[in-house]
Coordinates of C-alpha atoms and ligand atoms in Angstrom, one line a residue:
M1 CA 48.1 -34.3 52.5
N2 CA 47.6 -38.5 51.5
P3 CA 43.7 -40.1 53.1
P4 CA 44.6 -42.0 55.7
V5 CA 45.7 -46.0 55.2
S6 CA 43.6 -47.9 57.2
S7 CA 44.2 -51.2 55.4
P8 CA 47.0 -53.6 58.2
S9 CA 49.7 -52.0 56.9
S10 CA 52.8 -53.9 55.1
S11 CA 56.7 -53.6 54.4
A12 CA 59.3 -55.0 51.5
S13 CA 59.5 -58.2 53.6
C14 CA 55.1 -58.4 53.6
P15 CA 54.3 -56.7 50.2
R16 CA 50.6 -56.3 49.4
V17 CA 48.3 -57.5 46.4
L18 CA 45.3 -55.9 44.9
V19 CA 42.8 -58.7 44.1
L20 CA 39.7 -56.8 42.1
G21 CA 36.9 -59.0 41.8
G22 CA 35.7 -61.2 45.2
G23 CA 34.1 -63.6 42.7
M24 CA 35.8 -67.9 43.4
A25 CA 38.6 -66.6 41.4
G26 CA 39.2 -63.5 43.9
L27 CA 38.8 -65.3 47.0
T28 CA 40.7 -68.7 46.1
A29 CA 43.4 -66.0 44.7
A30 CA 43.4 -63.9 48.4
A31 CA 43.8 -67.0 50.0
V32 CA 47.1 -68.2 48.4
F33 CA 48.5 -65.0 49.1
A34 CA 47.5 -65.2 52.9
R35 CA 48.9 -68.2 53.4
A36 CA 52.2 -67.3 51.8
G37 CA 52.3 -64.1 53.8
L38 CA 50.9 -61.3 52.3
F39 CA 49.0 -58.8 53.0
V40 CA 45.9 -58.7 50.4
S41 CA 43.1 -55.8 49.3
L42 CA 40.4 -57.3 48.7
V43 CA 38.0 -55.5 46.7
E44 CA 34.4 -56.3 45.5
R45 CA 31.7 -53.8 43.7
S46 CA 29.1 -55.2 44.7
S47 CA 28.3 -55.6 48.5
R48 CA 28.6 -59.3 48.9
L49 CA 31.5 -61.6 48.5
G50 CA 30.8 -64.7 46.6
G51 CA 30.2 -63.2 42.6
H52 CA 27.5 -65.8 40.6
A53 CA 28.2 -68.9 42.1
A54 CA 26.7 -66.9 45.1
R55 CA 23.7 -67.0 43.5
L56 CA 23.6 -71.0 42.2
S57 CA 20.9 -73.8 43.8
C58 CA 22.3 -76.9 45.0
K59 CA 21.0 -79.6 42.6
A60 CA 21.0 -82.0 44.9
T61 CA 18.1 -84.8 44.1
D62 CA 18.0 -88.1 45.6
R63 CA 22.3 -87.5 45.9
C64 CA 25.1 -84.7 45.7
V65 CA 25.4 -84.2 41.7
H66 CA 28.8 -82.4 42.1
C67 CA 27.5 -79.0 41.0
G68 CA 30.2 -77.4 42.9
A69 CA 27.9 -74.7 44.4
C70 CA 28.8 -75.1 47.7
L71 CA 32.6 -75.0 47.1
L72 CA 32.1 -71.0 47.6
E73 CA 31.4 -71.3 52.2
P74 CA 34.9 -73.1 52.8
A75 CA 36.2 -70.4 49.9
L76 CA 34.1 -67.2 51.8
Q77 CA 35.6 -68.6 55.2
A78 CA 38.9 -68.4 54.2
V79 CA 38.9 -64.7 53.4
R80 CA 36.6 -63.8 56.6
E81 CA 38.7 -65.7 58.8
N82 CA 42.6 -63.7 58.1
P83 CA 43.6 -61.6 59.7
R84 CA 45.8 -60.3 56.3
I85 CA 43.2 -60.0 54.0
A86 CA 41.1 -56.3 54.3
V87 CA 38.1 -56.9 51.9
H88 CA 36.5 -53.8 51.1
T89 CA 32.7 -54.7 49.8
G90 CA 30.3 -52.0 47.3
S91 CA 34.5 -50.3 46.6
L92 CA 36.1 -49.9 43.1
A93 CA 40.0 -49.3 42.7
R94 CA 41.4 -46.6 41.2
I95 CA 44.6 -47.7 40.0
R96 CA 47.5 -46.1 39.2
R97 CA 50.7 -47.4 37.4
A98 CA 54.5 -45.9 39.4
G99 CA 57.3 -48.3 38.1
D100 CA 57.0 -51.9 39.2
R101 CA 54.1 -50.6 42.5
F102 CA 50.7 -49.6 42.5
A103 CA 49.0 -46.8 43.6
C104 CA 45.8 -47.7 45.0
E105 CA 43.1 -45.8 46.1
I106 CA 40.0 -47.8 47.0
Q107 CA 36.5 -45.7 47.2
S108 CA 32.9 -46.9 47.6
A109 CA 31.6 -47.6 45.1
C110 CA 28.0 -45.6 46.8
A111 CA 27.2 -41.4 45.7
A112 CA 28.9 -40.2 49.4
G113 CA 31.4 -42.6 49.6
G114 CA 33.5 -40.9 52.5
V115 CA 37.6 -40.9 52.5
P116 CA 39.1 -43.7 50.2
T117 CA 41.6 -46.0 51.7
T118 CA 45.0 -46.1 50.0
A119 CA 47.4 -48.4 50.0
E120 CA 50.3 -49.7 47.4
A121 CA 50.7 -53.0 46.1
A122 CA 53.4 -54.8 44.3
A123 CA 51.1 -56.5 42.3
V124 CA 47.6 -56.7 40.9
F125 CA 45.6 -59.8 40.7
L126 CA 42.4 -59.2 37.9
A127 CA 39.9 -61.3 39.1
T128 CA 36.4 -59.5 37.6
G129 CA 34.3 -61.9 36.2
F130 CA 32.3 -62.2 33.1
S131 CA 28.6 -60.5 32.5
V132 CA 25.7 -63.3 31.5
F133 CA 24.7 -61.9 27.7
N134 CA 22.0 -59.9 27.8
P135 CA 19.2 -62.3 26.2
A136 CA 16.8 -59.0 24.6
R137 CA 19.8 -59.1 21.9
K138 CA 17.8 -61.4 20.7
P139 CA 13.7 -62.3 19.4
L140 CA 12.9 -64.9 22.2
G141 CA 10.9 -63.1 24.5
Y142 CA 12.8 -62.4 27.2
G143 CA 11.8 -58.9 28.5
V144 CA 8.8 -59.0 26.8
Y145 CA 6.8 -62.2 28.5
A146 CA 7.4 -62.7 32.2
N147 CA 8.0 -66.1 31.6
V148 CA 10.8 -66.6 29.7
I149 CA 13.5 -65.8 32.5
T150 CA 17.5 -66.9 31.8
Q151 CA 19.1 -69.7 34.4
L152 CA 20.8 -67.0 36.4
E153 CA 17.1 -65.7 37.0
L154 CA 15.9 -69.7 37.1
E155 CA 18.4 -69.9 40.1
D156 CA 17.2 -67.7 42.3
R157 CA 13.9 -69.1 42.1
L158 CA 15.1 -72.4 42.7
R159 CA 17.0 -71.4 45.8
S160 CA 14.0 -72.3 47.5
A161 CA 11.0 -74.3 46.7
E162 CA 8.6 -72.1 48.0
G163 CA 10.2 -69.6 45.2
F164 CA 9.6 -71.6 42.7
L165 CA 6.4 -72.5 43.2
R166 CA 5.0 -69.4 44.2
C167 CA 6.0 -68.5 41.1
F168 CA 3.0 -70.1 39.3
G169 CA 0.6 -69.5 41.6
G170 CA 1.7 -72.5 44.3
R171 CA 1.7 -75.2 41.6
P172 CA 4.3 -76.6 39.5
P173 CA 4.2 -75.5 36.0
G174 CA 2.7 -78.0 33.2
R175 CA 5.6 -77.8 30.3
I176 CA 9.4 -76.2 30.7
A177 CA 11.9 -75.0 28.0
F178 CA 15.1 -74.1 28.0
L179 CA 17.2 -73.0 25.1
Q180 CA 20.5 -73.5 24.9
C181 CA 23.8 -71.4 23.3
V182 CA 21.7 -68.0 24.1
G183 CA 24.3 -65.7 23.4
S184 CA 26.9 -68.5 22.4
R185 CA 28.2 -70.6 20.0
D186 CA 27.1 -67.9 18.5
A187 CA 28.9 -66.0 14.7
Q188 CA 26.6 -63.5 14.4
I189 CA 27.6 -61.4 17.7
G190 CA 31.0 -62.9 17.6
H191 CA 30.2 -64.9 20.3
L192 CA 32.6 -67.7 19.2
W193 CA 32.9 -69.3 22.6
C194 CA 30.9 -72.1 24.1
S195 CA 30.0 -71.4 28.3
T196 CA 31.1 -74.3 28.9
F197 CA 28.8 -74.2 32.4
C198 CA 25.8 -74.2 31.1
C199 CA 25.2 -77.7 29.3
A200 CA 25.9 -79.5 33.4
A201 CA 23.8 -76.6 34.5
T202 CA 20.5 -76.7 32.4
L203 CA 20.2 -80.8 33.2
R204 CA 20.9 -80.6 37.0
A205 CA 18.2 -78.1 37.5
A206 CA 16.0 -79.3 35.5
R207 CA 16.1 -83.2 36.5
K208 CA 16.4 -80.7 40.5
I209 CA 12.6 -79.0 39.2
R210 CA 12.0 -83.2 38.2
H211 CA 13.0 -85.0 41.5
R212 CA 10.9 -81.9 43.7
H213 CA 7.8 -81.6 40.7
P214 CA 7.3 -85.2 38.4
E215 CA 4.3 -83.4 37.0
T216 CA 6.4 -81.1 35.1
A217 CA 8.0 -81.8 31.7
I218 CA 11.1 -80.2 30.5
T219 CA 12.1 -80.2 27.4
V220 CA 16.2 -79.2 26.9
F221 CA 17.0 -77.7 23.1
Y222 CA 20.1 -77.7 22.5
I223 CA 23.7 -78.0 19.8
D224 CA 25.3 -80.3 21.3
L225 CA 25.8 -80.6 25.0
Q226 CA 28.8 -80.5 26.2
S227 CA 31.5 -81.1 29.6
V228 CA 28.6 -82.3 31.2
G229 CA 30.1 -83.9 34.6
R230 CA 32.2 -86.1 35.7
E231 CA 30.8 -89.2 34.3
P232 CA 28.8 -87.8 31.0
D233 CA 27.6 -91.5 29.9
A234 CA 25.7 -91.9 32.8
F235 CA 24.6 -88.9 33.9
L236 CA 23.2 -88.5 29.9
A237 CA 21.6 -91.4 30.1
E238 CA 19.4 -90.5 33.2
C239 CA 18.9 -87.5 31.3
R240 CA 17.6 -89.1 28.6
R241 CA 15.3 -90.9 30.8
D242 CA 13.9 -88.3 32.5
L243 CA 13.9 -85.1 29.3
R244 CA 13.2 -84.6 26.7
L245 CA 16.5 -83.6 24.6
I246 CA 15.8 -82.3 21.0
R247 CA 18.2 -81.3 18.5
A248 CA 17.5 -77.6 17.7
V249 CA 17.7 -74.1 17.6
P250 CA 13.9 -72.1 17.9
G251 CA 15.2 -69.1 16.6
E252 CA 12.2 -66.8 18.2
A253 CA 9.0 -66.5 21.5
F254 CA 5.9 -65.7 20.9
G255 CA 3.3 -65.1 23.3
T256 CA 0.1 -66.9 23.6
E257 CA -3.8 -65.7 25.1
D258 CA -3.8 -67.7 27.5
G259 CA -0.3 -66.8 28.8
G260 CA 2.4 -69.5 26.8
V261 CA 5.3 -69.1 25.4
R262 CA 4.7 -70.8 21.4
L263 CA 8.0 -71.8 20.5
S264 CA 9.3 -73.6 16.6
W265 CA 11.1 -75.2 15.2
F266 CA 12.7 -77.6 12.9
D267 CA 12.4 -80.8 13.4
E268 CA 15.5 -82.5 11.2
A269 CA 14.5 -86.2 11.6
S270 CA 10.2 -84.8 9.8
R271 CA 12.2 -82.7 7.7
R272 CA 9.1 -79.8 9.2
S273 CA 8.7 -77.6 11.1
L274 CA 7.5 -78.1 14.6
E275 CA 5.9 -75.9 17.1
E276 CA 4.2 -76.2 21.1
T277 CA 3.2 -73.8 23.8
F278 CA 5.1 -74.0 27.4
D279 CA 4.8 -72.1 30.6
L280 CA 7.9 -71.2 31.3
V281 CA 11.3 -71.3 28.9
V282 CA 14.4 -70.9 30.3
L283 CA 17.6 -69.4 28.4
S284 CA 20.5 -70.9 29.2
A285 CA 22.3 -66.7 28.6
G286 CA 26.3 -68.0 28.5
M287 CA 28.9 -65.3 29.6
E288 CA 31.0 -62.9 27.8
P289 CA 33.3 -60.6 29.3
P290 CA 32.1 -57.3 31.2
A291 CA 31.6 -54.1 29.4
D292 CA 33.9 -52.1 31.6
L293 CA 37.4 -54.8 30.7
P294 CA 38.8 -53.1 28.3
E295 CA 39.0 -50.5 30.5
T296 CA 40.0 -51.6 33.4
A297 CA 42.7 -53.6 31.4
E298 CA 44.3 -50.6 30.0
A299 CA 44.6 -49.0 33.7
L300 CA 46.7 -52.2 34.3
G301 CA 48.3 -52.5 31.4
L302 CA 46.6 -55.8 30.8
P303 CA 46.4 -57.0 26.9
L304 CA 43.2 -58.7 25.9
D305 CA 42.7 -62.1 23.9
P306 CA 41.2 -61.4 20.0
L307 CA 37.9 -62.4 22.1
G308 CA 38.0 -59.4 24.0
W309 CA 39.1 -61.8 27.5
A310 CA 41.3 -60.8 29.7
A311 CA 44.6 -62.6 28.9
E312 CA 46.6 -64.4 31.9
E313 CA 49.6 -61.7 32.5
G314 CA 51.0 -58.3 32.0
A315 CA 53.6 -56.8 34.2
R316 CA 53.3 -57.1 37.6
V317 CA 49.1 -57.5 37.0
F318 CA 47.8 -61.8 36.9
A319 CA 44.2 -62.7 35.6
A320 CA 42.5 -65.4 36.4
G321 CA 38.7 -67.5 36.7
A322 CA 35.9 -65.5 33.8
V323 CA 38.2 -62.5 33.2
R324 CA 39.9 -64.6 31.1
R325 CA 37.2 -66.8 29.2
P326 CA 34.1 -69.1 30.1
M327 CA 35.1 -71.5 33.1
T328 CA 33.3 -73.6 35.8
I329 CA 33.2 -73.2 39.4
A330 CA 36.5 -76.2 39.6
E331 CA 38.2 -75.0 36.6
T332 CA 38.4 -71.6 38.1
I333 CA 40.1 -72.0 40.9
A334 CA 42.2 -74.5 39.4
D335 CA 43.2 -71.4 37.6
S336 CA 43.2 -68.9 40.2
R337 CA 45.6 -71.2 42.3
R338 CA 48.1 -71.6 38.9
A339 CA 47.9 -67.3 38.7
A340 CA 48.7 -67.2 42.7
F341 CA 51.5 -69.2 42.6
R342 CA 53.0 -67.3 39.2
L343 CA 51.7 -64.2 40.9
L344 CA 54.4 -65.2 44.3
A345 CA 56.7 -66.8 42.0
A346 CA 57.7 -62.9 39.9
L347 CA 57.5 -62.1 43.4
G348 CA 60.4 -63.8 45.0
R349 CA 57.9 -65.2 47.4
V350 CA 58.0 -69.1 45.6
Q351 CA 59.5 -70.9 43.5
I352 CA 57.7 -73.1 41.1
T353 CA 58.4 -76.0 39.4
L354 CA 56.0 -76.7 35.8
S355 CA 55.9 -80.1 35.2
P356 CA 54.4 -81.1 32.1
E357 CA 51.0 -81.0 33.1
P358 CA 50.5 -77.4 34.2
A359 CA 47.7 -78.6 37.6
A360 CA 50.5 -80.0 39.3
A361 CA 53.0 -77.5 39.8
A362 CA 54.8 -78.2 42.1
V363 CA 55.4 -75.2 44.4
E364 CA 58.0 -75.1 47.1
G365 CA 58.5 -72.3 49.8
L366 CA 55.0 -71.3 50.2
R367 CA 54.5 -70.4 54.5
Ligands
FAD401 C1 23.2 -70.0 35.3 C2 25.0 -69.7 35.9 C3 24.8 -71.0 36.5 C4 25.5 -71.6 36.7 N1 25.9 -72.3 37.4 C5 27.0 -73.2 37.9 C6 27.7 -74.4 38.4 O1 26.6 -75.6 38.2 N2 28.7 -74.9 37.8 C7 30.0 -74.2 37.9 O2 30.6 -75.1 38.5 N3 30.0 -73.4 37.2 C8 28.7 -72.6 37.2 N4 28.6 -71.3 36.6 C9 29.4 -70.9 36.0 C10 29.9 -70.0 38.0 O3 29.2 -69.2 37.5 C11 31.5 -69.7 37.9 O4 32.7 -70.4 37.1 C12 31.7 -68.9 38.9 O5 31.6 -67.8 38.7 C13 33.4 -68.0 38.1 O6 33.5 -67.7 39.4 P1 34.8 -65.7 38.9 O7 35.3 -65.6 40.2 O8 35.8 -66.0 38.1 O9 33.5 -65.1 38.4 P2 32.7 -63.9 38.9 O10 31.4 -65.2 39.6 O11 31.9 -63.1 38.0 O12 32.9 -62.7 40.4 C14 33.5 -61.2 39.4 C15 33.2 -60.6 40.9 O13 34.2 -59.7 40.0 C16 33.7 -58.1 41.1 N5 33.4 -57.4 39.8 C17 33.4 -56.7 38.9 N6 34.3 -55.7 38.8 C18 34.8 -55.0 39.4 C19 35.2 -54.7 39.8 N7 35.9 -53.5 38.7 N8 35.8 -54.3 41.5 C20 35.3 -55.0 41.4 N9 35.3 -56.7 41.3 C21 34.8 -56.1 40.4 C22 31.8 -59.2 41.2 O14 31.0 -58.1 40.9 C23 31.9 -60.4 41.3 O15 31.5 -60.5 42.5 C24 26.8 -70.8 36.4 C25 27.0 -69.7 36.0 C26 25.6 -68.9 35.3 C27 25.7 -67.6 35.1
SF4_402 S1 28.1 -80.2 44.9 FE1 26.5 -79.2 44.2 S2 24.6 -80.7 44.3 FE2 26.4 -81.5 45.8 S3 25.9 -81.1 47.7 FE3 27.3 -79.4 47.0 S4 25.7 -77.3 46.0 FE4 24.8 -80.0 46.1
SF4_403 S1 28.3 -75.1 27.7 FE1 26.2 -76.4 26.3 S2 24.7 -74.4 26.5 FE2 26.3 -73.6 27.6 S3 27.4 -73.0 25.2 FE3 28.2 -74.9 25.4 S4 27.0 -76.3 24.0 FE4 25.9 -74.1 24.5

């Protein structure tokens, strides 16, 4: 006997779409599908929606710096308020293709998961996002020294001013170093891509810390400064006034007796090796395809690209967001909307006329 179906029922005229992943990409697509009259099963592995964006802090100083983190709340709201979207957090989906349909079993991810929910889907939307590169694979002291952390771990601390200071005994750290491109643009490990978010995220975080604690000195070690936002020249000029920006790649980190972390690097100008000690080292660990993506993609019949990211489209399977390649939040939203409309077109729900600029695709018939 089949387990009970607990999601709202769907019919041939109102098909169901299975959305895997409840980050910005999955939330955006789920809202588009529901507005178009479809039923949606949104399956999120972790216990809460939002994906990585839910861990980001607001970087406003005396003004908004357009980091995009607050785009999450309206996306969550649109999903929470929609009766056509059945949200399954803390859950995983087992999917079996049956002709041009998908039989899905949605099961709680915890050991004593209970009875699975079954649903039949006309299409699958893959929005399972990215993993953060584990910097323990580099000799940068991560996992060895407590004051070597990732940018995502810094975000956790920056979400509250007290949380940040608590990590340093109530006083702001005197000297912080940010190391860019950790696990990105690195041919040694086959990560040839730029992760796109991390230069801007670093500079905004560094300026936020300086705004709160002007006595803290911040150095950013970089290869190139990429994708730094809407007005790059003005923003970079502000950063150069406020931060020390050094084009160099420190290769190793060593703990010092007084609890600091010593970095050394080659200085192009003087042709000498330099070194300096910092109270906190923040590693801009980039994005990589999640380890379980090959298995998920194979189950869905979706190809991967040569670098291991998901292809855009398979048979009734559509992928969007950072599961396809590194993307910022704004890019993820745009990518997810485009892919959602392609899925609606494949189901005959809309007609899409592509203009020369894909972002300006004219969409007709969306209810
Ligand atoms: C430190 C850091 C700082 C950043 N700062 C910025 C910034 O300032 N501005 C900006 O624009 N972008 C920033 N980004 C990038 C931003 O986080 C991404 O653009 C965005 O999160 C991509 O959304 P996504 O939905 O594609 O992926 P994710 O956020 O990774 O969401 C994917 C979701 O899918 C779930 N999932 C995974 N596998 C499964 C499965 N098998 N079944 C069900 N669910 C699954 C995950 O739990 C997750 O909730 C930052 C990223 C990091 C790491
Ligand atoms: S875009 Fe970023 S900096 Fe601006 S208000 Fe939103 S969260 Fe804050
Ligand atoms: S955005 Fe900057 S730090 Fe991130 S991979 Fe690209 S160049 Fe490196």
